[in-house]
XYZ file of N, CA and C in Angstrom:
480
model
N 113.022 112.725 103.745
C 112.312 111.512 104.134
C 111.903 111.592 105.604
N 112.774 112.140 106.450
C 112.459 112.213 107.880
C 111.183 113.015 108.107
N 111.074 114.183 107.480
C 109.881 115.012 107.670
C 108.628 114.288 107.201
N 108.706 113.650 106.044
C 107.542 112.924 105.518
C 107.102 111.819 106.464
N 108.043 111.005 106.934
C 107.674 109.882 107.790
C 107.291 110.332 109.188
N 107.841 111.421 109.675
C 107.374 111.952 110.959
C 105.921 112.402 110.841
N 105.596 113.074 109.742
C 104.213 113.517 109.530
C 103.271 112.319 109.440
N 103.689 111.283 108.744
C 102.856 110.079 108.628
C 102.672 109.406 109.986
N 103.740 109.357 110.767
C 103.656 108.743 112.091
C 102.672 109.496 112.974
N 102.699 110.808 112.904
C 101.793 111.616 113.721
C 100.352 111.528 113.237
N 100.178 111.405 111.921
C 98.825 111.333 111.363
C 98.169 109.987 111.652
N 98.836 108.881 111.283
C 98.261 107.543 111.458
C 99.337 106.510 111.131
N 100.228 106.255 112.077
C 101.365 105.354 111.853
C 100.913 103.973 111.394
N 99.838 103.458 111.972
C 99.370 102.121 111.600
C 99.027 102.047 110.118
N 98.318 103.055 109.630
C 97.910 103.053 108.225
C 99.112 103.096 107.286
N 100.048 103.974 107.561
C 101.172 104.149 106.648
C 102.167 102.995 106.689
N 102.129 102.203 107.732
C 103.017 101.039 107.814
C 102.341 99.805 107.224
N 101.095 99.573 107.578
C 100.418 98.335 107.177
C 99.474 98.517 105.993
N 99.194 99.752 105.591
C 98.320 100.032 104.449
C 97.015 99.256 104.490
N 96.493 99.060 105.686
C 95.196 98.408 105.837
C 94.102 99.448 105.750
N 93.635 99.846 106.891
C 92.599 100.870 106.943
C 93.047 101.965 107.904
N 92.457 103.096 107.773
C 92.786 104.203 108.676
C 92.189 103.927 110.053
N 92.885 104.390 111.081
C 92.376 104.268 112.446
C 92.327 102.842 112.967
N 93.245 101.993 112.554
C 93.261 100.601 113.021
C 93.473 100.541 114.531
N 92.868 99.575 115.165
C 93.140 99.334 116.582
C 94.538 98.746 116.717
N 95.071 98.775 117.913
C 96.399 98.192 118.147
C 96.403 96.708 117.801
N 95.385 95.978 118.224
C 95.364 94.538 117.934
C 95.198 94.287 116.436
N 94.394 95.092 115.764
C 94.252 94.951 114.316
C 95.553 95.232 113.591
N 96.267 96.248 114.061
C 97.568 96.574 113.467
C 98.548 95.430 113.677
N 98.606 94.891 114.880
C 99.515 93.778 115.153
C 99.151 92.550 114.319
N 97.864 92.345 114.090
C 97.438 91.209 113.264
C 97.993 91.310 111.838
N 98.205 92.525 111.340
C 98.728 92.681 109.982
C 100.168 92.185 109.859
N 100.833 91.978 110.976
C 102.225 91.517 110.947
C 102.335 90.001 110.803
N 101.258 89.277 110.988
C 101.306 87.814 111.034
C 101.999 87.158 109.863
N 101.578 87.474 108.647
C 102.176 86.831 107.470
C 103.644 87.217 107.295
N 103.960 88.463 107.589
C 105.345 88.918 107.452
C 106.232 88.197 108.463
N 105.769 88.118 109.701
C 106.538 87.428 110.751
C 106.734 85.967 110.374
N 105.680 85.319 109.912
C 105.810 83.908 109.507
C 106.816 83.747 108.375
N 106.842 84.683 107.424
C 107.805 84.623 106.327
C 109.240 84.771 106.816
N 109.458 85.645 107.753
C 110.805 85.819 108.303
C 111.193 84.601 109.133
N 110.257 84.074 109.896
C 110.541 82.861 110.675
C 110.855 81.685 109.754
N 110.173 81.595 108.623
C 110.459 80.549 107.639
C 111.890 80.707 107.135
N 112.292 81.945 106.849
C 113.658 82.197 106.387
C 114.664 81.797 107.457
N 114.369 82.069 108.708
C 115.278 81.680 109.798
C 115.424 80.161 109.870
N 114.324 79.437 109.697
C 114.378 77.962 109.756
C 115.199 77.381 108.613
N 115.256 78.089 107.490
C 115.993 77.598 106.323
C 117.503 77.718 106.496
N 117.926 78.552 107.414
C 119.362 78.703 107.634
C 119.891 77.440 108.288
N 121.087 77.031 107.910
C 121.622 75.743 108.355
C 121.768 75.642 109.858
N 122.330 76.644 110.474
C 122.481 76.583 111.927
C 122.309 77.980 112.496
N 121.527 78.063 113.514
C 121.320 79.334 114.187
C 122.334 79.437 115.313
N 123.246 80.394 115.248
C 124.227 80.508 116.318
C 123.548 80.826 117.645
N 124.130 80.368 118.714
C 123.619 80.681 120.049
C 123.643 82.191 120.233
N 122.516 82.760 120.584
C 122.475 84.179 120.858
C 122.582 85.067 119.649
N 121.771 84.835 118.649
C 121.759 85.662 117.443
C 121.446 87.114 117.760
N 122.028 88.005 116.953
C 121.680 89.413 116.987
C 121.085 89.799 115.645
N 120.083 90.692 115.661
C 119.395 91.070 114.426
C 119.193 92.577 114.354
N 119.056 93.059 113.117
C 118.731 94.457 112.847
C 117.601 94.482 111.821
N 116.583 95.291 112.097
C 115.522 95.540 111.127
C 115.705 96.933 110.547
N 115.808 97.030 109.236
C 115.899 98.322 108.560
C 114.485 98.814 108.279
N 114.171 100.020 108.740
C 112.839 100.584 108.531
C 111.822 99.983 109.474
N 112.111 100.011 110.758
C 111.261 99.327 111.741
C 109.940 100.029 112.000
N 109.805 101.284 111.570
C 108.556 101.997 111.823
C 108.201 101.948 113.295
N 106.939 101.713 113.623
C 106.514 101.710 115.013
C 106.730 100.369 115.726
N 107.580 99.510 115.177
C 107.954 98.281 115.885
C 107.037 97.096 115.691
N 106.263 97.114 114.637
C 105.280 96.045 114.383
C 105.923 94.669 114.313
N 107.121 94.556 113.733
C 107.784 93.259 113.582
C 108.778 92.976 114.707
N 109.322 94.021 115.301
C 110.350 93.833 116.328
C 109.857 93.010 117.508
N 108.682 93.352 118.003
C 108.172 92.670 119.199
C 107.995 91.166 118.970
N 107.250 90.734 117.952
C 107.078 89.283 117.789
C 108.372 88.552 117.415
N 109.269 89.222 116.702
C 110.516 88.552 116.308
C 111.563 88.558 117.416
N 111.373 89.350 118.445
C 112.356 89.440 119.528
C 112.574 88.097 120.220
N 111.603 87.213 120.164
C 111.739 85.910 120.834
C 112.807 85.020 120.189
N 113.250 85.364 118.972
C 114.224 84.544 118.257
C 115.675 85.012 118.433
N 115.864 86.152 119.086
C 117.196 86.760 119.107
C 117.636 87.153 120.508
N 118.940 87.076 120.717
C 119.544 87.563 121.958
C 119.267 89.056 122.083
N 119.473 89.758 120.971
C 119.134 91.174 120.904
C 118.675 91.482 119.490
N 117.736 92.407 119.409
C 117.205 92.827 118.122
C 117.062 94.345 118.155
N 117.521 94.971 117.085
C 117.493 96.420 116.976
C 116.761 96.800 115.700
N 115.924 97.800 115.812
C 115.277 98.368 114.646
C 115.832 99.747 114.379
N 115.904 100.122 113.123
C 116.325 101.473 112.753
C 115.282 102.094 111.844
N 115.138 103.412 111.969
C 114.191 104.128 111.123
C 114.651 105.570 110.996
N 114.321 106.191 109.882
C 114.662 107.587 109.648
C 113.755 108.516 110.462
N 112.593 108.047 110.866
C 111.608 108.863 111.572
C 111.770 108.752 113.082
N 112.088 109.868 113.726
C 112.192 109.821 115.180
C 110.828 109.596 115.823
N 109.748 110.005 115.160
C 108.403 109.731 115.692
C 108.092 108.233 115.653
N 108.430 107.576 114.543
C 108.216 106.126 114.469
C 109.053 105.413 115.534
N 110.291 105.844 115.718
C 111.161 105.216 116.716
C 110.614 105.445 118.120
N 110.083 106.628 118.391
C 109.471 106.893 119.701
C 108.316 105.929 119.960
N 107.456 105.758 118.966
C 106.321 104.832 119.096
C 106.838 103.405 119.293
N 107.832 103.012 118.504
C 108.389 101.658 118.612
C 108.933 101.404 120.016
N 109.688 102.335 120.545
C 110.263 102.118 121.879
C 109.195 102.087 122.959
N 108.108 102.821 122.790
C 106.979 102.693 123.718
C 106.381 101.292 123.629
N 106.196 100.824 122.402
C 105.611 99.511 122.172
C 106.523 98.396 122.700
N 107.836 98.651 122.717
C 108.806 97.641 123.150
C 109.099 97.696 124.648
N 108.429 98.568 125.364
C 108.617 98.621 126.820
C 108.339 97.226 127.386
N 109.221 96.743 128.201
C 109.057 95.404 128.767
C 109.680 94.304 127.925
N 110.272 94.646 126.802
C 110.981 93.676 125.972
C 112.470 94.048 126.061
N 113.188 93.454 126.993
C 114.547 93.920 127.293
C 115.567 93.728 126.174
N 115.305 92.834 125.240
C 116.282 92.565 124.184
C 115.969 93.281 122.879
N 115.018 94.230 122.900
C 114.617 94.929 121.671
C 114.667 96.435 121.883
N 115.193 97.128 120.860
C 115.332 98.582 120.942
C 115.317 99.160 119.526
N 114.712 100.340 119.376
C 114.692 101.031 118.092
C 115.582 102.273 118.163
N 116.170 102.638 117.015
C 117.123 103.748 116.927
C 116.819 104.603 115.709
N 117.025 105.898 115.840
C 116.920 106.819 114.706
C 118.237 106.776 113.939
N 118.140 106.679 112.611
C 119.322 106.705 111.744
C 119.131 107.759 110.661
N 120.173 107.964 109.892
C 120.159 108.987 108.844
C 119.186 108.668 107.717
N 118.848 107.408 107.551
C 118.013 106.994 106.426
C 118.822 106.447 105.278
N 120.129 106.238 105.511
C 120.966 105.692 104.446
C 122.069 104.772 104.958
N 122.112 104.546 106.275
C 123.174 103.683 106.795
C 122.796 103.089 108.148
N 123.676 102.249 108.639
C 123.502 101.584 109.929
C 124.590 102.041 110.899
N 124.860 103.336 110.892
C 125.970 103.921 111.647
C 125.995 103.577 113.143
N 124.865 103.362 113.817
C 124.956 103.069 115.252
C 125.639 101.732 115.584
N 125.847 100.896 114.580
C 126.329 99.547 114.842
C 127.755 99.348 114.351
N 128.563 98.643 115.148
C 129.936 98.367 114.714
C 129.958 97.276 113.644
N 131.074 97.141 113.002
C 131.257 96.066 112.022
C 131.099 94.720 112.709
N 130.629 93.729 111.942
C 130.459 92.349 112.438
C 129.560 92.283 113.675
N 128.500 93.069 113.680
C 127.609 93.171 114.835
C 126.464 92.159 114.801
N 125.872 91.944 113.626
C 124.617 91.202 113.529
C 124.790 89.893 112.764
N 123.918 88.952 113.086
C 123.868 87.674 112.382
C 122.773 87.673 111.321
N 121.793 88.553 111.495
C 120.636 88.569 110.605
C 120.174 90.018 110.466
N 119.999 90.467 109.232
C 119.439 91.777 108.940
C 118.242 91.548 108.027
N 117.152 92.229 108.323
C 115.966 92.076 107.485
C 115.284 93.426 107.313
N 114.479 93.492 106.287
C 113.648 94.656 106.017
C 112.421 94.163 105.274
N 111.338 94.912 105.395
C 110.122 94.531 104.696
C 109.415 95.805 104.234
N 109.158 95.902 102.939
C 108.393 97.014 102.352
C 108.989 98.368 102.732
N 110.308 98.467 102.662
C 110.990 99.709 103.022
C 111.714 100.307 101.823
N 112.528 99.519 101.154
C 113.361 100.056 100.086
C 112.540 100.691 98.967
N 111.332 100.208 98.735
C 110.503 100.778 97.670
C 110.076 102.213 97.972
N 110.171 102.626 99.248
C 109.803 103.989 99.622
C 110.975 104.960 99.514
N 112.154 104.451 99.244
C 113.337 105.304 99.143
C 113.473 105.734 97.687
N 113.382 107.043 97.419
C 113.320 107.512 96.031
C 114.649 107.481 95.278
N 115.721 107.119 95.928
C 117.041 107.145 95.292
C 117.698 105.771 95.445
N 117.899 105.087 94.326
C 118.509 103.751 94.384
C 119.883 103.789 95.040
N 120.602 104.891 94.906
C 121.912 105.015 95.531
C 121.841 104.890 97.045
N 120.750 105.381 97.638
C 120.566 105.260 99.087
C 120.373 103.785 99.455
N 119.592 103.073 98.672
C 119.388 101.648 98.917
C 120.720 100.904 98.818
N 121.496 101.215 97.795
C 122.798 100.552 97.652
C 123.727 100.914 98.811
N 123.612 102.114 99.325
C 124.379 102.504 100.509
C 124.005 101.662 101.719
N 122.705 101.446 101.888
C 122.250 100.554 102.963
C 122.851 99.159 102.790
N 122.811 98.655 101.561
C 123.318 97.306 101.323
C 124.812 97.209 101.620
N 125.565 98.236 101.307
C 126.992 98.240 101.647
C 127.174 98.210 103.155
N 126.317 98.932 103.869
C 126.432 98.933 105.322
C 125.955 97.612 105.924
N 124.988 96.960 105.280
C 124.590 95.618 105.722
C 125.796 94.689 105.642
N 126.531 94.770 104.546
C 127.738 93.956 104.389
C 128.724 94.224 105.531
N 128.820 95.465 105.942
C 129.739 95.837 107.024
C 129.286 95.284 108.378
N 127.988 95.376 108.686
C 127.516 94.985 110.029
C 127.265 93.490 110.177
N 127.086 92.784 109.061
C 126.845 91.340 109.164
C 128.132 90.596 109.503
N 128.013 89.677 110.446
C 129.127 88.787 110.751
C 129.296 87.806 109.598
N 130.472 87.215 109.486
C 130.722 86.183 108.488
C 129.672 85.081 108.652
N 129.008 84.737 107.570
C 127.965 83.721 107.620
C 126.587 84.277 107.932
N 126.491 85.583 108.171
C 125.204 86.205 108.461
C 124.316 86.247 107.226
N 123.049 86.596 107.434
C 122.074 86.585 106.340
C 121.275 87.875 106.298
N 120.872 88.238 105.077
C 119.997 89.365 104.815
C 118.727 88.842 104.184
N 117.556 89.313 104.672
C 116.274 89.025 104.032
C 115.664 90.367 103.669
N 115.527 90.602 102.345
C 115.035 91.898 101.894
C 114.374 91.792 100.527
N 113.134 92.293 100.401
C 112.527 92.395 99.070
C 113.005 93.666 98.390
N 113.046 93.655 97.074
C 113.511 94.814 96.306
C 112.456 95.269 95.324
N 111.204 95.236 95.721
C 110.111 95.675 94.849
C 110.307 97.128 94.440
N 110.182 97.391 93.172
C 110.182 98.746 92.675
C 111.549 99.394 92.513
N 112.627 98.699 92.827
C 113.945 99.335 92.754
C 114.406 99.428 91.310
């Protein structure tokens, strides 16, 4: 998976993340995040109480399309991705956003984070790209480990 996503990131990261058109401008790419960000913000509003200083993790952050706009809701927000090229792009995009950072992971766990680390974990259009359901279930077990008591997960399971 790492080789495939690194190749996609080098070829046209915007296209492979947002599936719009090839060669999207930066502003056009960011515009594709609008509905997704609004959906996650809606989910946040539905939670009974937002603890002071929430921490969040995005699984499959790609080039950071969602991290930047969602960073305003969290004390700290971390994205993880199997592609070191996507993470490099994300961290460039997050320059100047002190509470947001992207990390390379194995593609099956949240190993950089200790237990009870996050209040909110989310992913969007990621699990359907993982060809092995066991890997997805491994991620879910690790979500259980990193979420604090009362934390929430927002994740679609299309195609699993």
